[in-house]
GROMACS .gro file of N, CA and C in nm:
model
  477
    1UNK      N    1   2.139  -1.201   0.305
    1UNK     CA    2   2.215  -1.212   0.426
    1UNK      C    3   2.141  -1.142   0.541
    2UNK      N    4   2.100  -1.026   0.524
    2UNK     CA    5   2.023  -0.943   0.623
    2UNK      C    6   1.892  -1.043   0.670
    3UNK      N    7   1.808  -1.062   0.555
    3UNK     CA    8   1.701  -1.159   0.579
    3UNK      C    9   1.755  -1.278   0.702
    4UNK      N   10   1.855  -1.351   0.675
    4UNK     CA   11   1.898  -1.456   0.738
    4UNK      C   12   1.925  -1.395   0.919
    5UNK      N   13   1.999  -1.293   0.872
    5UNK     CA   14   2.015  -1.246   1.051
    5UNK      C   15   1.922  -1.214   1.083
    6UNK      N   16   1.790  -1.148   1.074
    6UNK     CA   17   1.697  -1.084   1.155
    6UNK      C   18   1.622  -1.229   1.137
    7UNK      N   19   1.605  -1.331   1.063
    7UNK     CA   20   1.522  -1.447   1.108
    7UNK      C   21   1.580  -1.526   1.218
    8UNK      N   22   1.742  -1.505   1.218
    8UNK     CA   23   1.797  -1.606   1.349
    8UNK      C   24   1.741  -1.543   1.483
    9UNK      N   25   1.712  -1.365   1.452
    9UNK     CA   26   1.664  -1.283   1.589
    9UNK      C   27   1.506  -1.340   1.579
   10UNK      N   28   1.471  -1.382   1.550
   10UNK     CA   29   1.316  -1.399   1.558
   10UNK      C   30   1.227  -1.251   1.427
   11UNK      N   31   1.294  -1.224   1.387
   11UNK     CA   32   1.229  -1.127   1.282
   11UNK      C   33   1.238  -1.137   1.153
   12UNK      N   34   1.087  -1.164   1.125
   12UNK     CA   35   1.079  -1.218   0.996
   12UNK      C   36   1.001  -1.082   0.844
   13UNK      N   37   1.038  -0.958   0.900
   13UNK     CA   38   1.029  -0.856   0.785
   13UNK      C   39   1.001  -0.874   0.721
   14UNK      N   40   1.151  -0.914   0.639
   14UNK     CA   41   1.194  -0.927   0.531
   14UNK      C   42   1.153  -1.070   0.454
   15UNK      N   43   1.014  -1.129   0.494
   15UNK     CA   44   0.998  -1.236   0.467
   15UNK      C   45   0.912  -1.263   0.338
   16UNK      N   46   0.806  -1.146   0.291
   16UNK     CA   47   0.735  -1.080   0.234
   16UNK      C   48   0.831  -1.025   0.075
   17UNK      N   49   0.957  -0.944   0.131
   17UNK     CA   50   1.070  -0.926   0.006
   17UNK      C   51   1.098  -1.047  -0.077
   18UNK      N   52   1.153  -1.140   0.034
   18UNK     CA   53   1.219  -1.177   0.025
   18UNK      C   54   1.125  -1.302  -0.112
   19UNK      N   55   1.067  -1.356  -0.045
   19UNK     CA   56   0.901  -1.456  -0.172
   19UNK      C   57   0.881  -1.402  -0.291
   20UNK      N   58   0.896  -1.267  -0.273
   20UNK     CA   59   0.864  -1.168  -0.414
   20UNK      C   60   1.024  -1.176  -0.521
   21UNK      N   61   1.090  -1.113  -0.447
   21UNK     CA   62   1.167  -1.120  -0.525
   21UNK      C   63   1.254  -1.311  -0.575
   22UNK      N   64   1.238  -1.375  -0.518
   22UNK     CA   65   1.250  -1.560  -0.569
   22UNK      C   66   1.166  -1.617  -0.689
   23UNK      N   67   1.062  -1.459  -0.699
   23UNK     CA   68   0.978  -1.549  -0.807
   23UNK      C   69   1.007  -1.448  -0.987
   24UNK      N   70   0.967  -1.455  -1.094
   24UNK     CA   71   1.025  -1.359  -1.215
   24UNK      C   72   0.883  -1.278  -1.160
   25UNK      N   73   0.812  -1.238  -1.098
   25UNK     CA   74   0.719  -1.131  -1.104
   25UNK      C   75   0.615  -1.162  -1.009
   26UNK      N   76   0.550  -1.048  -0.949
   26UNK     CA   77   0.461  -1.049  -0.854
   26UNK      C   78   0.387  -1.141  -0.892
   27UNK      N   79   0.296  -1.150  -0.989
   27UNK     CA   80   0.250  -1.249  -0.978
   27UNK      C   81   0.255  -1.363  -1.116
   28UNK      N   82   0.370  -1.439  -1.096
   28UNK     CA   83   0.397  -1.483  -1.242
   28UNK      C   84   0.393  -1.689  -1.167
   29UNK      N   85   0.382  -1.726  -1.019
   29UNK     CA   86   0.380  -1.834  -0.977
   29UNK      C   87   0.280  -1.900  -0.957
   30UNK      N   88   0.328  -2.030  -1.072
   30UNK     CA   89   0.232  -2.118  -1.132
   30UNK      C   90   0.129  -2.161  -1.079
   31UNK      N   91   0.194  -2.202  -0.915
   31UNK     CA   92   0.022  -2.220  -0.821
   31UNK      C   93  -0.078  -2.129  -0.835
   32UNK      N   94   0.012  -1.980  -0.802
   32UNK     CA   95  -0.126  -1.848  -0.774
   32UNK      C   96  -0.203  -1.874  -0.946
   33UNK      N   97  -0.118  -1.863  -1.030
   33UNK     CA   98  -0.186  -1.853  -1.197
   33UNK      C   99  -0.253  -2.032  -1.197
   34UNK      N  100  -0.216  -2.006  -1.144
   34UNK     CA  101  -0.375  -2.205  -1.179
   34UNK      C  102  -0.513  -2.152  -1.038
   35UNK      N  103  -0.484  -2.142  -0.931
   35UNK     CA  104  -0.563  -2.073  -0.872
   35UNK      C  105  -0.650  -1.950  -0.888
   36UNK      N  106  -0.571  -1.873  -0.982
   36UNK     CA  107  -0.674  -1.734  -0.989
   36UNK      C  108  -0.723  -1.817  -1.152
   37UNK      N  109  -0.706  -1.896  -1.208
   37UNK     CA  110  -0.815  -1.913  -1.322
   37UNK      C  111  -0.878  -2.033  -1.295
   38UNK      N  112  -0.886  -2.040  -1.206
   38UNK     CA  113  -1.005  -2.169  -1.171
   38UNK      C  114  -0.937  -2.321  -1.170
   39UNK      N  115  -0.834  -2.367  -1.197
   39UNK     CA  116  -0.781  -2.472  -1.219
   39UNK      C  117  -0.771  -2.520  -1.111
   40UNK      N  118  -0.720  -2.659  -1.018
   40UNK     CA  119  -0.715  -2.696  -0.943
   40UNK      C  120  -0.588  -2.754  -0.951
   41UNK      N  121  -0.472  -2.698  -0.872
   41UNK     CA  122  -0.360  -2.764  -0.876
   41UNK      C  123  -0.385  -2.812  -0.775
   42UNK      N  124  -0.240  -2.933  -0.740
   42UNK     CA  125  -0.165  -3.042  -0.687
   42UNK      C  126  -0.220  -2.942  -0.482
   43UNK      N  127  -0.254  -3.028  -0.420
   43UNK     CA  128  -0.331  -2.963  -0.261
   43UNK      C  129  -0.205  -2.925  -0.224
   44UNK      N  130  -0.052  -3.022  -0.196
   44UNK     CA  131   0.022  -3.001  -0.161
   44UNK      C  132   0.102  -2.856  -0.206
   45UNK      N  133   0.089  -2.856  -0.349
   45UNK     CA  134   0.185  -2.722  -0.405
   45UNK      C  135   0.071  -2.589  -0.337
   46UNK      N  136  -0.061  -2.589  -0.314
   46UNK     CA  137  -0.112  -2.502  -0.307
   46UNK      C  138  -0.101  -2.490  -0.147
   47UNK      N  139  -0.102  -2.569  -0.068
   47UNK     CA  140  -0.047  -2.526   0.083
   47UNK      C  141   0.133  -2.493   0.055
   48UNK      N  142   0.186  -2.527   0.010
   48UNK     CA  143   0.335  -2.516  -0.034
   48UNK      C  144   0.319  -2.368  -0.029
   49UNK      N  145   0.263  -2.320  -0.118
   49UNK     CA  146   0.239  -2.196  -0.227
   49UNK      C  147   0.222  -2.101  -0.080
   50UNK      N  148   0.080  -2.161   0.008
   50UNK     CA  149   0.020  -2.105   0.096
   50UNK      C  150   0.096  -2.025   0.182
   51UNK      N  151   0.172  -2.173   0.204
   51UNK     CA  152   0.277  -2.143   0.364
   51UNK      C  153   0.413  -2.064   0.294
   52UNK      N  154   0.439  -2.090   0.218
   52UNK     CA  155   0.577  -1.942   0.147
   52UNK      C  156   0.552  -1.786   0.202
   53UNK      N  157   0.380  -1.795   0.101
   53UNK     CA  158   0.372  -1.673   0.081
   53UNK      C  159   0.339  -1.598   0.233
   54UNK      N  160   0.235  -1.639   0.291
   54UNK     CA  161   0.223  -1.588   0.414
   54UNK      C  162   0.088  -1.545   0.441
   55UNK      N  163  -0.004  -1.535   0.531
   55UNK     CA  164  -0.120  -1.430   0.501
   55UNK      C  165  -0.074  -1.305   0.441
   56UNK      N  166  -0.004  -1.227   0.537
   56UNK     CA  167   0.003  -1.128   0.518
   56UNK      C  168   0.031  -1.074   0.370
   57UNK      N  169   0.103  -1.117   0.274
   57UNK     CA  170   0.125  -1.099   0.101
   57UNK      C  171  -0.014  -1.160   0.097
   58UNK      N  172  -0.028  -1.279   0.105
   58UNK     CA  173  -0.146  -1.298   0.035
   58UNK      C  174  -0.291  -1.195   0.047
   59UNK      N  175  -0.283  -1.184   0.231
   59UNK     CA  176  -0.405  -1.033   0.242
   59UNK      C  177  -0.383  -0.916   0.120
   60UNK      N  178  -0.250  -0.917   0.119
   60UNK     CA  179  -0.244  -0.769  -0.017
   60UNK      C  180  -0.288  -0.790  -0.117
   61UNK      N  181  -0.244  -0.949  -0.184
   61UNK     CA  182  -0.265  -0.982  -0.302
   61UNK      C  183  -0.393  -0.999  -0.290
   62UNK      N  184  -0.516  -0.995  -0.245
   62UNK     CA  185  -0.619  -1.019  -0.236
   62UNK      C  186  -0.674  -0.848  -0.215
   63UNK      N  187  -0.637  -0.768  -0.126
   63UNK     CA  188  -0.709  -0.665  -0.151
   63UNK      C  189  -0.660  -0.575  -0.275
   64UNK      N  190  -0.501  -0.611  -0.303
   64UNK     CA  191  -0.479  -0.527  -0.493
   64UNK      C  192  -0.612  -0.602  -0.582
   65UNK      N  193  -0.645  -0.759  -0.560
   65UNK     CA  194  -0.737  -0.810  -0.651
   65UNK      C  195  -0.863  -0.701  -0.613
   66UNK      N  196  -0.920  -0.679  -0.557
   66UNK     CA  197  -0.996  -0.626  -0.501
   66UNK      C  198  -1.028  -0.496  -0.511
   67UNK      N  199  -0.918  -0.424  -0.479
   67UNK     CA  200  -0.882  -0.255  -0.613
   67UNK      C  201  -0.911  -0.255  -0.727
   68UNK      N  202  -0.861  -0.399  -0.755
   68UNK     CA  203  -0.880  -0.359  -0.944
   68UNK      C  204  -0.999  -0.429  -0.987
   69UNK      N  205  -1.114  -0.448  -0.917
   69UNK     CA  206  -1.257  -0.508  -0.913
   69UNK      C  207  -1.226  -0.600  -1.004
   70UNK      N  208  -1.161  -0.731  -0.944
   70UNK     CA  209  -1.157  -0.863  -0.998
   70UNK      C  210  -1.178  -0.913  -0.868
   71UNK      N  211  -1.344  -0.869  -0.822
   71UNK     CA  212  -1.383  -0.962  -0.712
   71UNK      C  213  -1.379  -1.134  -0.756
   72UNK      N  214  -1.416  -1.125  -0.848
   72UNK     CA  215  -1.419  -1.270  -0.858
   72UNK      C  216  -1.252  -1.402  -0.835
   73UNK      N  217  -1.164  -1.298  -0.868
   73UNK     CA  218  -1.031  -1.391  -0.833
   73UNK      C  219  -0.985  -1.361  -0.696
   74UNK      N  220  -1.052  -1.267  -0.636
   74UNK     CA  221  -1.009  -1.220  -0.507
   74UNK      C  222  -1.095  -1.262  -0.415
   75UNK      N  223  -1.186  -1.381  -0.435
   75UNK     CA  224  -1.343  -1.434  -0.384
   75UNK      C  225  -1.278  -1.576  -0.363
   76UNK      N  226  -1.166  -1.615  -0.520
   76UNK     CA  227  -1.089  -1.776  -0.512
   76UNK      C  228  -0.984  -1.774  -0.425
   77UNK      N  229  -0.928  -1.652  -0.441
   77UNK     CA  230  -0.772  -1.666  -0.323
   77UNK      C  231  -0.791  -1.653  -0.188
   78UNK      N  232  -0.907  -1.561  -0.138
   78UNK     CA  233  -0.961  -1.533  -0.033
   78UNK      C  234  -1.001  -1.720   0.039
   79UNK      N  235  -1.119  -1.759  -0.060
   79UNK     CA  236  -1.141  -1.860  -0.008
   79UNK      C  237  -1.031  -1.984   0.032
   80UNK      N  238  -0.968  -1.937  -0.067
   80UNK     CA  239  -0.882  -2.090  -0.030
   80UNK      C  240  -0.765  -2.079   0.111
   81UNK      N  241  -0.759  -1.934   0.134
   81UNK     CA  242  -0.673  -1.876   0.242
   81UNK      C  243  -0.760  -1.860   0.367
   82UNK      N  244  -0.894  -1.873   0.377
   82UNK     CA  245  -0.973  -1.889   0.489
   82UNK      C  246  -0.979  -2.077   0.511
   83UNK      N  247  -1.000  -2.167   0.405
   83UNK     CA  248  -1.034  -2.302   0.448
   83UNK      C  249  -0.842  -2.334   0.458
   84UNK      N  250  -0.738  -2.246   0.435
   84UNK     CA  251  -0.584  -2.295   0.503
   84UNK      C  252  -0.602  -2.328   0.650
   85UNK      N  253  -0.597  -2.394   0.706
   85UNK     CA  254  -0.573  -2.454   0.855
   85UNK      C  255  -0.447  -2.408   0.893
   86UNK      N  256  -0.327  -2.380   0.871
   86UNK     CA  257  -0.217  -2.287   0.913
   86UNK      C  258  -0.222  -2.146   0.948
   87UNK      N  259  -0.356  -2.063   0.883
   87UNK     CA  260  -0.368  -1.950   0.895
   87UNK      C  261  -0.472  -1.913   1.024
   88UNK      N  262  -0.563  -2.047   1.057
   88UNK     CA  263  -0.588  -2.011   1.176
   88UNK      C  264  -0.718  -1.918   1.148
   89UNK      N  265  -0.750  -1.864   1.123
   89UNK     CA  266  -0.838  -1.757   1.103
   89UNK      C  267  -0.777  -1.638   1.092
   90UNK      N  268  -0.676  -1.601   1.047
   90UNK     CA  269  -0.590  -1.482   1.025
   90UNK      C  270  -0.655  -1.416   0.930
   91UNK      N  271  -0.614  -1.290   1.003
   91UNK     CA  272  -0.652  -1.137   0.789
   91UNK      C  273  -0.777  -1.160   0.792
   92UNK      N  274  -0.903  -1.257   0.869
   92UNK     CA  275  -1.032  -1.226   0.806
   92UNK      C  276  -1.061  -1.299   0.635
   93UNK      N  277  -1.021  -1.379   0.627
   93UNK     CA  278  -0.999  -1.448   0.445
   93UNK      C  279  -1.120  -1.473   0.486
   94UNK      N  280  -1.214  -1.509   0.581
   94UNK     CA  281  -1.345  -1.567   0.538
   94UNK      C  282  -1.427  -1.478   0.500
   95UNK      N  283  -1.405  -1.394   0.580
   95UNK     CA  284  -1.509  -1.241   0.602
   95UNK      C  285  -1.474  -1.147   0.441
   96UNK      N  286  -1.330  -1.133   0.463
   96UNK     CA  287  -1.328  -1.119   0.253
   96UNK      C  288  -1.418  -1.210   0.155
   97UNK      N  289  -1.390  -1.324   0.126
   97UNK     CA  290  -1.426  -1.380   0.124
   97UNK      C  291  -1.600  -1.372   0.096
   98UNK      N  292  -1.668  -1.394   0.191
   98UNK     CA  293  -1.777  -1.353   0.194
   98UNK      C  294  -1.821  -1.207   0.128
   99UNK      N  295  -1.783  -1.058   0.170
   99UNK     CA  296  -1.772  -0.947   0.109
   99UNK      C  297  -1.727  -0.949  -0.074
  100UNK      N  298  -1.671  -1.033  -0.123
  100UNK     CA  299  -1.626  -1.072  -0.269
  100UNK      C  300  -1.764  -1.132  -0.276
  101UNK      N  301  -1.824  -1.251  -0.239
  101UNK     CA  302  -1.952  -1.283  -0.306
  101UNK      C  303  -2.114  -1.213  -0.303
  102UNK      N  304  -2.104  -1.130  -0.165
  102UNK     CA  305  -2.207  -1.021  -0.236
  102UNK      C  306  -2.181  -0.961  -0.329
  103UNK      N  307  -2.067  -0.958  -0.406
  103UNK     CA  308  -2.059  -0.856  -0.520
  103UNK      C  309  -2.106  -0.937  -0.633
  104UNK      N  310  -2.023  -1.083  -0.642
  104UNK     CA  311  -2.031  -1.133  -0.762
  104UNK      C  312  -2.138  -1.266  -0.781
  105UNK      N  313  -2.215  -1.314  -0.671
  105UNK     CA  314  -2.292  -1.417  -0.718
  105UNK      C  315  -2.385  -1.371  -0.674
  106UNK      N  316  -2.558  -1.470  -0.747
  106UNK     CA  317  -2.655  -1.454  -0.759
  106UNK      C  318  -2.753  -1.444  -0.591
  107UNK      N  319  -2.831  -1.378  -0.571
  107UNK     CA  320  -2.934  -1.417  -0.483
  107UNK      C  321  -2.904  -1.547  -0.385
  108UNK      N  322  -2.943  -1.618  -0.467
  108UNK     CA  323  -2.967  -1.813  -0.480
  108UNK      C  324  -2.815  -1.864  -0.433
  109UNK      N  325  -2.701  -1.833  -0.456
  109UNK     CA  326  -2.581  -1.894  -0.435
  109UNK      C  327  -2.535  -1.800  -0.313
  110UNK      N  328  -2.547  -1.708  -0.332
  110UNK     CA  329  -2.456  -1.631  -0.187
  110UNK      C  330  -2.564  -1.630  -0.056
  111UNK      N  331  -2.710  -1.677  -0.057
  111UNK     CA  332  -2.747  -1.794   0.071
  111UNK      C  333  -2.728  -1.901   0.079
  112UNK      N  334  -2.692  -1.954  -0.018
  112UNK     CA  335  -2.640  -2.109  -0.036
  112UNK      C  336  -2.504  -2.107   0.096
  113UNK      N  337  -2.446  -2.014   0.049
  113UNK     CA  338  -2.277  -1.980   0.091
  113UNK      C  339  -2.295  -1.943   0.207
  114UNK      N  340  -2.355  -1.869   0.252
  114UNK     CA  341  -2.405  -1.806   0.423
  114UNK      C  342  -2.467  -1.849   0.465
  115UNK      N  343  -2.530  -1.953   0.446
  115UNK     CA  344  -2.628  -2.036   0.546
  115UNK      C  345  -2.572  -2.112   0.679
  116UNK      N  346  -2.424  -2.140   0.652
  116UNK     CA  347  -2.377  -2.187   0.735
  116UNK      C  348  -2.298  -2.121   0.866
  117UNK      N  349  -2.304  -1.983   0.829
  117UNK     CA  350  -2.243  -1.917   0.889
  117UNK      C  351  -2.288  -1.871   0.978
  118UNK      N  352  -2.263  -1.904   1.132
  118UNK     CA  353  -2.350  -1.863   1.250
  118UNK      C  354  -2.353  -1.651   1.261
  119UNK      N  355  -2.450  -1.638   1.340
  119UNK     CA  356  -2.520  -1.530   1.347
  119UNK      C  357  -2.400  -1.483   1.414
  120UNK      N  358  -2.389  -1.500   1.534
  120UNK     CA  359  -2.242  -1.440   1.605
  120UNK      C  360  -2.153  -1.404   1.518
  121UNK      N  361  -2.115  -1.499   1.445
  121UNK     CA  362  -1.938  -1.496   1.350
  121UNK      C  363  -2.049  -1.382   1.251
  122UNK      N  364  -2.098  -1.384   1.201
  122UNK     CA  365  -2.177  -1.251   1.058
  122UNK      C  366  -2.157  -1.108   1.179
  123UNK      N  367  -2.189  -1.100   1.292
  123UNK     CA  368  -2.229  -1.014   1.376
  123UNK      C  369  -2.114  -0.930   1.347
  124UNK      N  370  -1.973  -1.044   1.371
  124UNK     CA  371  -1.838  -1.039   1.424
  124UNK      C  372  -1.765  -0.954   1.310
  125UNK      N  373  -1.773  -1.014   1.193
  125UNK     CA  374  -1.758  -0.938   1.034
  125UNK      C  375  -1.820  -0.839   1.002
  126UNK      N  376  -1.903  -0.763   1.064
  126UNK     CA  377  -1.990  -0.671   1.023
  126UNK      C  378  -1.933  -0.599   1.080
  127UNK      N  379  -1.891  -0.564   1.203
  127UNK     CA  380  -1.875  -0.462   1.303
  127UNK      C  381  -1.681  -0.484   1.281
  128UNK      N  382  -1.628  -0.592   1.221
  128UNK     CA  383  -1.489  -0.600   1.169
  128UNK      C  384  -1.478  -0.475   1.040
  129UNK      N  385  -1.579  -0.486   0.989
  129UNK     CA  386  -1.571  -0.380   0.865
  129UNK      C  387  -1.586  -0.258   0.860
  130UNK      N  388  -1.708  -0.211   0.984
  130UNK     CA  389  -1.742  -0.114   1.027
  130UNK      C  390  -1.553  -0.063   1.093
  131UNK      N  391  -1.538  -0.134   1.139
  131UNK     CA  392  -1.416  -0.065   1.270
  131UNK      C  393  -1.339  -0.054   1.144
  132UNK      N  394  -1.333  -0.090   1.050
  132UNK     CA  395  -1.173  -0.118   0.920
  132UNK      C  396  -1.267   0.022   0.839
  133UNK      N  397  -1.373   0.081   0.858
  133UNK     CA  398  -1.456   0.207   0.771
  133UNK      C  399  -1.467   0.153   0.673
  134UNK      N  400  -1.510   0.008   0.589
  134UNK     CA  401  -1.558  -0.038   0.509
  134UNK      C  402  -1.684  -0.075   0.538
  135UNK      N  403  -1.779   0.053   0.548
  135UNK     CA  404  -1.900   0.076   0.495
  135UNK      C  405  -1.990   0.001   0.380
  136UNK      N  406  -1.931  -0.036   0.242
  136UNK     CA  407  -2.013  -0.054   0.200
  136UNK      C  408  -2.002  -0.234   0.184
  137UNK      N  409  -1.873  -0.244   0.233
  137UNK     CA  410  -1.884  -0.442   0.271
  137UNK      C  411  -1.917  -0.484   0.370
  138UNK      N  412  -1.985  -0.366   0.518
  138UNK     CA  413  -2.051  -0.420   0.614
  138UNK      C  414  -2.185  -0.410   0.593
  139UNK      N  415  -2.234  -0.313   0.495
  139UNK     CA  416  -2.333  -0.289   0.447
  139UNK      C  417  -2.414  -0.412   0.357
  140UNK      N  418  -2.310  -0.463   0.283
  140UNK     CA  419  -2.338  -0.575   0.190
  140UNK      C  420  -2.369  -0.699   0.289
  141UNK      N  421  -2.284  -0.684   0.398
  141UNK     CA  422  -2.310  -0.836   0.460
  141UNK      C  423  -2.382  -0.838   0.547
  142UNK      N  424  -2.448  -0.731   0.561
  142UNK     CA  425  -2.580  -0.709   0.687
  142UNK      C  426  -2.680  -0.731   0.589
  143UNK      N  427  -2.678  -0.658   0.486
  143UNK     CA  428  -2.781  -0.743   0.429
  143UNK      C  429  -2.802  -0.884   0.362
  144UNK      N  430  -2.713  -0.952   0.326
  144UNK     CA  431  -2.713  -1.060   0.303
  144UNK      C  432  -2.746  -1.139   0.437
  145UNK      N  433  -2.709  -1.155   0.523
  145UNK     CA  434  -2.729  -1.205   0.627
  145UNK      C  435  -2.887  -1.148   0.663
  146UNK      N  436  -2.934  -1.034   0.701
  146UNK     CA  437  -3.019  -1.003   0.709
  146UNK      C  438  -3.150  -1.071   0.626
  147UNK      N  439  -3.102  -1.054   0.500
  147UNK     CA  440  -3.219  -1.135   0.415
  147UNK      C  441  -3.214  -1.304   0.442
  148UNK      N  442  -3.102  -1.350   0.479
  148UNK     CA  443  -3.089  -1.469   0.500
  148UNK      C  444  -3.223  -1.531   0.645
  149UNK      N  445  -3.189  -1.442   0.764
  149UNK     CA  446  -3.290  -1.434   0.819
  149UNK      C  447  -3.411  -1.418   0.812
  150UNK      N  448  -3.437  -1.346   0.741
  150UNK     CA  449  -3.613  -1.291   0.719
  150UNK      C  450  -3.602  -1.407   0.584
  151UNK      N  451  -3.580  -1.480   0.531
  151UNK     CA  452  -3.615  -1.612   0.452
  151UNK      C  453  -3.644  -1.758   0.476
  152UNK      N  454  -3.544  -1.716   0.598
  152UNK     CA  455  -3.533  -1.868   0.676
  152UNK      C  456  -3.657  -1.844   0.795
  153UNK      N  457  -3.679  -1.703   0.800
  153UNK     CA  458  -3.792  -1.712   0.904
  153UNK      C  459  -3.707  -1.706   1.087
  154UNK      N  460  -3.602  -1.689   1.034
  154UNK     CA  461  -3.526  -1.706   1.197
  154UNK      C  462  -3.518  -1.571   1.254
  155UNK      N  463  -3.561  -1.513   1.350
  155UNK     CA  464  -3.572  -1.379   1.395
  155UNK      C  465  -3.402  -1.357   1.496
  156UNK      N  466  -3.361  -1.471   1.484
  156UNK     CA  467  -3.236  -1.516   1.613
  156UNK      C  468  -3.151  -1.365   1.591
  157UNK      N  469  -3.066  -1.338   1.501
  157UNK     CA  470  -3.041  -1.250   1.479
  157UNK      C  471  -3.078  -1.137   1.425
  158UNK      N  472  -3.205  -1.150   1.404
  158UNK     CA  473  -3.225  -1.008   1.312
  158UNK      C  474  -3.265  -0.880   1.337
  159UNK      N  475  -3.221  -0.873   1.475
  159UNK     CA  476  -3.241  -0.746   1.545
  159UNK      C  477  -3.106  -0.691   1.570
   0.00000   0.00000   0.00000
């Protein structure tokens, strides 16, 4: 009931409670559990899933993944919450995102993955991490980017 009045005021709090508690457990919903093991559910249930939960739960659920160094499921939820088109570029999911795959893929695949990513927007995430005192994921992505440059031979950014 409370939920319902502060959403007719334009306040959506309790919106975050409210997703959590509709489901038997933080994380017991079937989209997120086909998503964090690699499966590919139904596009619709997973924007469904998307737009419920919110960035903001999902940013948590992605940095608890992230606490408990399961970069790698926090690299799948991240991504799929940066290519959401509802989120706009919200929470930084790309820039996570990115910070999850310096940890967990090879050389060879995490320039594969940053190649596309203009020098500005890397600039933009670096100095996002620095200001958030995550040191060692601005650290990670200066150098990835960095080496990306001095490979490709492009000096554009590498000063």
């Amino acid at each position: 009931m409370a939920h319902d009045i502060l959403q007719a005021r334009g306040n959506s709090q309790l919106h975050t409670l409210l997703t959590l508690v509709g489901e038997n457990g933080v994380w017991s919903n079937s989209t997120l559990c086909s998503l964090l093991s690699s499966d590919i559910p139904n596009v619709e249930k997973v924007h469904e899933f998307l737009s419920r939960e919110g960035p903001e739960l999902l940013h948590m659920r992605i940095k608890h993944l992230i606490k408990l160094k399961r970069m790698d499921k926090a690299a799948i939820l991240a991504k799929i919450c940066a290519e959401f088109p509802e989120f706009g570029g919200k929470k930084n999911f790309k820039q996570i995102y990115l910070v999850c795959l310096c940890e967990i893929k090879p050389q060879q695949e995490l320039m594969q993955e940053i190649k596309e990513v203009d020098c500005k927007e890397a600039l933009d995430m670096i100095c996002n991490l620095e200001s958030e005192e995550d040191e060692k994921g601005a650290l990670s992505l200066c150098t990835a980017f960095f080496k990306r440059q001095l490979l490709s031979g492009d000096a554009y950014c590498a000063w």
